[in-house]
PDB file of C-alpha atoms in Angstrom:
ATOM      1  CA  GLY G  19     -19.969  13.681  -7.219  1.00  0.00           C
ATOM      2  CA  ASP G  20     -16.279  12.449  -6.319  1.00  0.00           C
ATOM      3  CA  SER G  21     -14.131  11.869  -9.545  1.00  0.00           C
ATOM      4  CA  VAL G  22     -10.515  12.184 -10.381  1.00  0.00           C
ATOM      5  CA  THR G  23      -8.848  13.835 -13.484  1.00  0.00           C
ATOM      6  CA  GLN G  24      -5.323  13.075 -14.683  1.00  0.00           C
ATOM      7  CA  MET G  25      -3.311  14.028 -17.630  1.00  0.00           C
ATOM      8  CA  GLU G  26      -4.091  12.823 -21.066  1.00  0.00           C
ATOM      9  CA  GLY G  27      -1.216  10.793 -22.626  1.00  0.00           C
ATOM     10  CA  PRO G  28       0.519   9.380 -24.310  1.00  0.00           C
ATOM     11  CA  VAL G  29       3.672  10.419 -22.630  1.00  0.00           C
ATOM     12  CA  THR G  30       6.827   9.536 -24.262  1.00  0.00           C
ATOM     13  CA  LEU G  31      10.215  10.379 -22.429  1.00  0.00           C
ATOM     14  CA  SER G  32      14.024   9.793 -23.176  1.00  0.00           C
ATOM     15  CA  GLU G  33      15.695   7.604 -20.300  1.00  0.00           C
ATOM     16  CA  GLU G  34      16.675   9.446 -17.497  1.00  0.00           C
ATOM     17  CA  ALA G  35      14.247  12.790 -18.005  1.00  0.00           C
ATOM     18  CA  PHE G  36      11.754  14.067 -15.223  1.00  0.00           C
ATOM     19  CA  LEU G  37       8.449  12.808 -15.188  1.00  0.00           C
ATOM     20  CA  THR G  38       5.344  14.587 -14.048  1.00  0.00           C
ATOM     21  CA  ILE G  39       1.427  13.092 -14.217  1.00  0.00           C
ATOM     22  CA  ASN G  40      -0.869  15.396 -13.033  1.00  0.00           C
ATOM     23  CA  CYS G  41      -3.687  14.485 -11.009  1.00  0.00           C
ATOM     24  CA  THR G  42      -6.456  16.536  -9.417  1.00  0.00           C
ATOM     25  CA  TYR G  43      -9.445  15.632  -7.389  1.00  0.00           C
ATOM     26  CA  THR G  44     -12.963  16.431  -6.388  1.00  0.00           C
ATOM     27  CA  ALA G  45     -14.196  14.952  -3.103  1.00  0.00           C
ATOM     28  CA  THR G  46     -15.620  15.608  -0.111  1.00  0.00           C
ATOM     29  CA  GLY G  47     -14.242  15.139   3.270  1.00  0.00           C
ATOM     30  CA  TYR G  48     -10.633  13.780   3.197  1.00  0.00           C
ATOM     31  CA  PRO G  49     -10.121  11.123   0.896  1.00  0.00           C
ATOM     32  CA  SER G  50      -7.367   9.004   0.771  1.00  0.00           C
ATOM     33  CA  LEU G  51      -5.367   8.987  -2.500  1.00  0.00           C
ATOM     34  CA  PHE G  52      -3.196   6.487  -4.432  1.00  0.00           C
ATOM     35  CA  TRP G  53      -1.232   5.811  -7.471  1.00  0.00           C
ATOM     36  CA  TYR G  54      -1.463   2.297  -9.503  1.00  0.00           C
ATOM     37  CA  VAL G  55       0.672   1.256 -12.295  1.00  0.00           C
ATOM     38  CA  GLN G  56      -0.238  -1.245 -14.836  1.00  0.00           C
ATOM     39  CA  TYR G  57       2.288  -2.889 -16.708  1.00  0.00           C
ATOM     40  CA  PRO G  58       1.378  -4.511 -20.126  1.00  0.00           C
ATOM     41  CA  GLY G  59      -0.763  -7.764 -19.938  1.00  0.00           C
ATOM     42  CA  GLU G  60      -1.108  -7.190 -16.396  1.00  0.00           C
ATOM     43  CA  GLY G  61      -3.425  -6.190 -13.510  1.00  0.00           C
ATOM     44  CA  LEU G  62      -3.020  -2.851 -11.712  1.00  0.00           C
ATOM     45  CA  GLN G  63      -0.403  -2.615  -8.798  1.00  0.00           C
ATOM     46  CA  LEU G  64      -0.410  -0.161  -6.033  1.00  0.00           C
ATOM     47  CA  LEU G  65       2.561   2.009  -6.510  1.00  0.00           C
ATOM     48  CA  LEU G  66       1.991   4.837  -3.559  1.00  0.00           C
ATOM     49  CA  LYS G  67      -0.502   6.052  -1.426  1.00  0.00           C
ATOM     50  CA  ALA G  68      -1.299   9.248   1.042  1.00  0.00           C
ATOM     51  CA  THR G  69      -4.190   9.203   3.386  1.00  0.00           C
ATOM     52  CA  LYS G  70      -4.183  12.603   4.854  1.00  0.00           C
ATOM     53  CA  ALA G  71      -3.062  16.314   3.513  1.00  0.00           C
ATOM     54  CA  ASP G  72       0.729  16.979   3.169  1.00  0.00           C
ATOM     55  CA  ASP G  73       1.375  13.310   3.410  1.00  0.00           C
ATOM     56  CA  LYS G  74       4.080  12.460   0.596  1.00  0.00           C
ATOM     57  CA  GLY G  75       3.970   8.594  -0.584  1.00  0.00           C
ATOM     58  CA  SER G  76       6.907   7.270  -2.201  1.00  0.00           C
ATOM     59  CA  ASN G  77       7.961   3.994  -3.595  1.00  0.00           C
ATOM     60  CA  LYS G  78      10.657   2.981  -6.617  1.00  0.00           C
ATOM     61  CA  GLY G  79      11.549   6.500  -6.713  1.00  0.00           C
ATOM     62  CA  PHE G  80       8.591   7.727  -7.616  1.00  0.00           C
ATOM     63  CA  GLU G  81       6.488  10.397  -5.159  1.00  0.00           C
ATOM     64  CA  ALA G  82       3.541  11.913  -4.697  1.00  0.00           C
ATOM     65  CA  THR G  83       2.288  14.456  -2.253  1.00  0.00           C
ATOM     66  CA  TYR G  84      -1.285  15.109  -1.215  1.00  0.00           C
ATOM     67  CA  ARG G  85      -2.033  18.756  -1.654  1.00  0.00           C
ATOM     68  CA  LYS G  86      -5.488  19.850  -0.060  1.00  0.00           C
ATOM     69  CA  GLU G  87      -5.239  23.265  -1.089  1.00  0.00           C
ATOM     70  CA  THR G  88      -4.900  22.425  -4.769  1.00  0.00           C
ATOM     71  CA  THR G  89      -6.601  19.314  -4.311  1.00  0.00           C
ATOM     72  CA  SER G  90      -3.760  17.400  -6.834  1.00  0.00           C
ATOM     73  CA  PHE G  91      -1.860  14.464  -6.111  1.00  0.00           C
ATOM     74  CA  HIS G  92       0.621  14.872  -8.986  1.00  0.00           C
ATOM     75  CA  LEU G  93       3.048  11.777  -9.629  1.00  0.00           C
ATOM     76  CA  GLU G  94       6.915  12.780 -10.167  1.00  0.00           C
ATOM     77  CA  LYS G  95      10.145  10.690 -10.713  1.00  0.00           C
ATOM     78  CA  GLY G  96      13.633  12.197 -11.221  1.00  0.00           C
ATOM     79  CA  SER G  97      14.902   9.847 -13.644  1.00  0.00           C
ATOM     80  CA  VAL G  98      12.881   7.467 -15.564  1.00  0.00           C
ATOM     81  CA  GLN G  99      13.999   4.158 -16.882  1.00  0.00           C
ATOM     82  CA  VAL G 100      12.791   1.924 -19.228  1.00  0.00           C
ATOM     83  CA  SER G 101      11.365  -0.250 -17.144  1.00  0.00           C
ATOM     84  CA  ASP G 102       9.035   2.417 -15.986  1.00  0.00           C
ATOM     85  CA  SER G 103       7.092   1.959 -19.507  1.00  0.00           C
ATOM     86  CA  ALA G 104       3.424   1.503 -18.254  1.00  0.00           C
ATOM     87  CA  VAL G 105       0.101   2.785 -17.797  1.00  0.00           C
ATOM     88  CA  TYR G 106      -0.447   5.234 -14.468  1.00  0.00           C
ATOM     89  CA  PHE G 107      -3.695   5.650 -12.860  1.00  0.00           C
ATOM     90  CA  CYS G 108      -4.500   8.119 -10.215  1.00  0.00           C
ATOM     91  CA  ALA G 109      -7.369   7.143  -7.534  1.00  0.00           C
ATOM     92  CA  LEU G 110      -9.109   8.236  -4.729  1.00  0.00           C
ATOM     93  CA  ARG G 111     -11.059   6.443  -1.786  1.00  0.00           C
ATOM     94  CA  THR G 112     -13.699   8.540   0.180  1.00  0.00           C
ATOM     95  CA  ASN G 113     -13.617   8.275   3.732  1.00  0.00           C
ATOM     96  CA  THR G 114     -17.321   7.545   4.017  1.00  0.00           C
ATOM     97  CA  GLY G 115     -17.348   4.821   1.293  1.00  0.00           C
ATOM     98  CA  ASN G 116     -16.120   1.520  -0.048  1.00  0.00           C
ATOM     99  CA  GLN G 117     -15.412   2.923  -3.622  1.00  0.00           C
ATOM    100  CA  PHE G 118     -12.611   4.070  -5.366  1.00  0.00           C
ATOM    101  CA  TYR G 119     -12.618   6.580  -8.167  1.00  0.00           C
ATOM    102  CA  PHE G 120      -9.951   6.201 -11.114  1.00  0.00           C
ATOM    103  CA  GLY G 121      -8.696   8.464 -13.535  1.00  0.00           C
ATOM    104  CA  THR G 122      -8.401   7.296 -16.849  1.00  0.00           C
ATOM    105  CA  GLY G 123      -4.828   6.359 -17.028  1.00  0.00           C
ATOM    106  CA  THR G 124      -1.563   8.158 -18.617  1.00  0.00           C
ATOM    107  CA  SER G 125       0.487   5.842 -20.845  1.00  0.00           C
ATOM    108  CA  LEU G 126       3.996   6.433 -20.151  1.00  0.00           C
ATOM    109  CA  THR G 127       6.801   5.213 -22.926  1.00  0.00           C
ATOM    110  CA  VAL G 128      10.079   5.551 -21.794  1.00  0.00           C
ATOM    111  CA  ILE G 129      12.593   5.221 -24.743  1.00  0.00           C
ATOM    112  CA  PRO G 130      16.545   4.474 -24.433  1.00  0.00           C
TER     113      PRO G 130
ATOM    114  CA  ASN K   1       1.349 -16.137  -2.679  1.00  0.00           C
ATOM    115  CA  ALA K   2      -1.241 -14.143  -1.143  1.00  0.00           C
ATOM    116  CA  GLY K   3      -3.863 -12.198  -3.467  1.00  0.00           C
ATOM    117  CA  VAL K   4      -6.540 -12.337  -5.883  1.00  0.00           C
ATOM    118  CA  THR K   5      -7.133 -14.970  -8.544  1.00  0.00           C
ATOM    119  CA  GLN K   6      -9.029 -14.716 -11.281  1.00  0.00           C
ATOM    120  CA  THR K   7     -10.386 -17.243 -13.803  1.00  0.00           C
ATOM    121  CA  PRO K   8     -10.077 -17.936 -17.133  1.00  0.00           C
ATOM    122  CA  LYS K   9      -7.528 -15.625 -18.466  1.00  0.00           C
ATOM    123  CA  PHE K  10      -8.785 -15.538 -21.731  1.00  0.00           C
ATOM    124  CA  GLN K  11     -12.079 -16.281 -23.213  1.00  0.00           C
ATOM    125  CA  VAL K  12     -13.739 -16.325 -26.648  1.00  0.00           C
ATOM    126  CA  LEU K  13     -17.487 -16.176 -26.639  1.00  0.00           C
ATOM    127  CA  LYS K  14     -20.224 -16.127 -29.062  1.00  0.00           C
ATOM    128  CA  THR K  15     -22.740 -13.628 -28.924  1.00  0.00           C
ATOM    129  CA  GLY K  16     -25.400 -14.896 -26.913  1.00  0.00           C
ATOM    130  CA  GLN K  17     -23.520 -17.366 -24.806  1.00  0.00           C
ATOM    131  CA  SER K  18     -23.037 -17.286 -21.106  1.00  0.00           C
ATOM    132  CA  MET K  19     -20.434 -17.483 -18.932  1.00  0.00           C
ATOM    133  CA  THR K  20     -18.838 -17.107 -15.179  1.00  0.00           C
ATOM    134  CA  LEU K  21     -15.717 -15.152 -14.374  1.00  0.00           C
ATOM    135  CA  GLN K  22     -14.569 -16.433 -10.939  1.00  0.00           C
ATOM    136  CA  CYS K  23     -12.574 -14.494  -8.593  1.00  0.00           C
ATOM    137  CA  ALA K  24     -11.196 -15.503  -5.009  1.00  0.00           C
ATOM    138  CA  GLN K  25      -9.028 -13.904  -2.653  1.00  0.00           C
ATOM    139  CA  ASP K  26      -7.022 -15.215   0.420  1.00  0.00           C
ATOM    140  CA  MET K  27      -6.352 -12.027   2.099  1.00  0.00           C
ATOM    141  CA  ASN K  28      -9.629 -12.200   4.076  1.00  0.00           C
ATOM    142  CA  HIS K  29     -10.732  -8.697   2.712  1.00  0.00           C
ATOM    143  CA  ASN K  30     -14.415  -8.035   3.191  1.00  0.00           C
ATOM    144  CA  SER K  31     -14.719  -6.012  -0.125  1.00  0.00           C
ATOM    145  CA  MET K  32     -14.656  -7.077  -3.239  1.00  0.00           C
ATOM    146  CA  TYR K  33     -15.097  -5.534  -6.644  1.00  0.00           C
ATOM    147  CA  TRP K  34     -15.313  -6.132 -10.543  1.00  0.00           C
ATOM    148  CA  TYR K  35     -14.241  -3.705 -13.025  1.00  0.00           C
ATOM    149  CA  ARG K  36     -13.916  -3.594 -16.927  1.00  0.00           C
ATOM    150  CA  GLN K  37     -11.301  -1.934 -18.650  1.00  0.00           C
ATOM    151  CA  ASP K  38     -11.777  -0.217 -22.249  1.00  0.00           C
ATOM    152  CA  PRO K  39      -9.300   1.759 -24.279  1.00  0.00           C
ATOM    153  CA  GLY K  40      -9.481   5.496 -23.432  1.00  0.00           C
ATOM    154  CA  MET K  41     -12.431   4.743 -20.765  1.00  0.00           C
ATOM    155  CA  GLY K  42     -10.137   3.554 -18.019  1.00  0.00           C
ATOM    156  CA  LEU K  43     -11.700   1.458 -15.145  1.00  0.00           C
ATOM    157  CA  ARG K  44     -15.228   1.316 -14.904  1.00  0.00           C
ATOM    158  CA  LEU K  45     -17.083  -0.443 -11.879  1.00  0.00           C
ATOM    159  CA  ILE K  46     -19.893  -3.086 -12.639  1.00  0.00           C
ATOM    160  CA  TYR K  47     -20.426  -4.316  -9.450  1.00  0.00           C
ATOM    161  CA  TYR K  48     -19.172  -4.547  -5.778  1.00  0.00           C
ATOM    162  CA  SER K  49     -19.730  -6.602  -2.819  1.00  0.00           C
ATOM    163  CA  ALA K  50     -19.110  -4.352   0.685  1.00  0.00           C
ATOM    164  CA  SER K  51     -19.069  -7.265   2.734  1.00  0.00           C
ATOM    165  CA  GLU K  52     -20.254 -11.130   2.442  1.00  0.00           C
ATOM    166  CA  GLY K  53     -23.956 -11.227   1.602  1.00  0.00           C
ATOM    167  CA  THR K  54     -24.177  -8.006   0.238  1.00  0.00           C
ATOM    168  CA  THR K  55     -23.958  -6.846  -3.395  1.00  0.00           C
ATOM    169  CA  ASP K  56     -24.632  -3.435  -5.315  1.00  0.00           C
ATOM    170  CA  LYS K  57     -24.567  -2.199  -8.852  1.00  0.00           C
ATOM    171  CA  GLY K  58     -21.700   0.287  -9.684  1.00  0.00           C
ATOM    172  CA  GLU K  59     -21.562   2.555 -12.769  1.00  0.00           C
ATOM    173  CA  VAL K  60     -22.160  -0.012 -15.638  1.00  0.00           C
ATOM    174  CA  PRO K  61     -24.264  -2.928 -14.438  1.00  0.00           C
ATOM    175  CA  ASN K  62     -26.425  -3.743 -17.326  1.00  0.00           C
ATOM    176  CA  GLY K  63     -25.963  -7.115 -18.784  1.00  0.00           C
ATOM    177  CA  TYR K  64     -24.179  -8.511 -15.640  1.00  0.00           C
ATOM    178  CA  ASN K  65     -25.089 -10.244 -12.329  1.00  0.00           C
ATOM    179  CA  VAL K  66     -22.580 -11.198  -9.407  1.00  0.00           C
ATOM    180  CA  SER K  67     -22.645 -13.553  -6.699  1.00  0.00           C
ATOM    181  CA  ARG K  68     -20.931 -13.331  -3.322  1.00  0.00           C
ATOM    182  CA  LEU K  69     -20.595 -16.921  -2.728  1.00  0.00           C
ATOM    183  CA  ASN K  70     -18.520 -16.426   0.520  1.00  0.00           C
ATOM    184  CA  LYS K  71     -15.986 -14.047   1.997  1.00  0.00           C
ATOM    185  CA  ARG K  72     -13.396 -15.387  -0.178  1.00  0.00           C
ATOM    186  CA  GLU K  73     -15.131 -15.717  -3.801  1.00  0.00           C
ATOM    187  CA  PHE K  74     -17.130 -13.319  -5.666  1.00  0.00           C
ATOM    188  CA  SER K  75     -18.047 -14.378  -9.409  1.00  0.00           C
ATOM    189  CA  LEU K  76     -19.418 -12.079 -12.224  1.00  0.00           C
ATOM    190  CA  ARG K  77     -21.783 -13.677 -14.846  1.00  0.00           C
ATOM    191  CA  LEU K  78     -22.650 -12.954 -18.309  1.00  0.00           C
ATOM    192  CA  GLU K  79     -26.047 -14.361 -19.154  1.00  0.00           C
ATOM    193  CA  SER K  80     -26.166 -13.391 -22.628  1.00  0.00           C
ATOM    194  CA  ALA K  81     -22.985 -12.164 -24.358  1.00  0.00           C
ATOM    195  CA  ALA K  82     -23.018  -9.172 -26.295  1.00  0.00           C
ATOM    196  CA  PRO K  83     -20.052  -7.558 -28.516  1.00  0.00           C
ATOM    197  CA  SER K  84     -20.440  -4.781 -26.377  1.00  0.00           C
ATOM    198  CA  GLN K  85     -19.054  -6.673 -23.419  1.00  0.00           C
ATOM    199  CA  THR K  86     -15.837  -7.075 -25.191  1.00  0.00           C
ATOM    200  CA  SER K  87     -13.169  -6.111 -22.556  1.00  0.00           C
ATOM    201  CA  VAL K  88     -10.844  -6.615 -20.026  1.00  0.00           C
ATOM    202  CA  TYR K  89     -12.738  -7.749 -16.457  1.00  0.00           C
ATOM    203  CA  PHE K  90     -10.617  -7.144 -13.299  1.00  0.00           C
ATOM    204  CA  CYS K  91     -11.751  -8.611  -9.758  1.00  0.00           C
ATOM    205  CA  ALA K  92     -10.253  -6.369  -6.997  1.00  0.00           C
ATOM    206  CA  SER K  93     -10.316  -6.886  -2.886  1.00  0.00           C
ATOM    207  CA  SER K  94      -9.628  -4.117  -0.465  1.00  0.00           C
ATOM    208  CA  GLU K  95     -10.055  -3.715   3.284  1.00  0.00           C
ATOM    209  CA  ARG K  96     -11.252  -0.144   4.232  1.00  0.00           C
ATOM    210  CA  LEU K  97      -8.104   1.476   5.098  1.00  0.00           C
ATOM    211  CA  TYR K  98      -6.142   0.092   2.145  1.00  0.00           C
ATOM    212  CA  GLY K  99      -5.679   0.024  -1.209  1.00  0.00           C
ATOM    213  CA  TYR K 100      -6.989  -2.438  -3.798  1.00  0.00           C
ATOM    214  CA  THR K 101      -5.535  -5.528  -4.761  1.00  0.00           C
ATOM    215  CA  PHE K 102      -5.895  -6.441  -8.234  1.00  0.00           C
ATOM    216  CA  GLY K 103      -6.389  -9.828  -9.943  1.00  0.00           C
ATOM    217  CA  SER K 104      -4.411 -10.148 -13.116  1.00  0.00           C
ATOM    218  CA  GLY K 105      -7.418  -9.925 -15.411  1.00  0.00           C
ATOM    219  CA  THR K 106      -9.769 -11.896 -17.714  1.00  0.00           C
ATOM    220  CA  ARG K 107      -9.435 -10.857 -21.561  1.00  0.00           C
ATOM    221  CA  LEU K 108     -13.036 -11.560 -22.775  1.00  0.00           C
ATOM    222  CA  THR K 109     -13.708 -11.238 -26.910  1.00  0.00           C
ATOM    223  CA  VAL K 110     -17.677 -11.768 -27.901  1.00  0.00           C
ATOM    224  CA  VAL K 111     -17.778 -12.425 -31.483  1.00  0.00           C
TER     225      VAL K 111
END
């Protein structure tokens, strides 16, 4: 079945460090891929998305490229800030259904 | 502001009590969802409603019921709460080509 696997955390980085959070997926057809962010005590917010192969989603300095050949959608940021501390979820939506499939989340803490 | 509104934000129940979690969206979305979030387990789908008048079970439906009251509202009911239902509950809505919009969550504790 369809699924998303993302790297386990927690991840702790110093401010201005480079961030990569790995995400791979299993799906039939051509899913849409998403990254969501959850700040402490809040709901999930859409961070970025890509709807077809080779698309790059970007927002707030974060980027992720839809790689069909490696079934991946890794999240990257060149220089993290303390305010980026949150839990990040990778998700896919199949092109045939109404359901999303979420990864288990990766907790990021950025220290000054 | 447009979005998904959940009530209540916090609730403590005794084992065996019942309650209904309310969710409303004002974005005219067709699909609505209820998830629970537990440490180390990510988000698990409880029930969803692809459109007004339809509901379907998700991954963890046992102990819950839902009602899609109209296009805006989708409620989740716990008939007899159990400690295993202690969790954070999120409602979400979406349109087919777009991502989810989530509510801010209901933190439920069953003692």
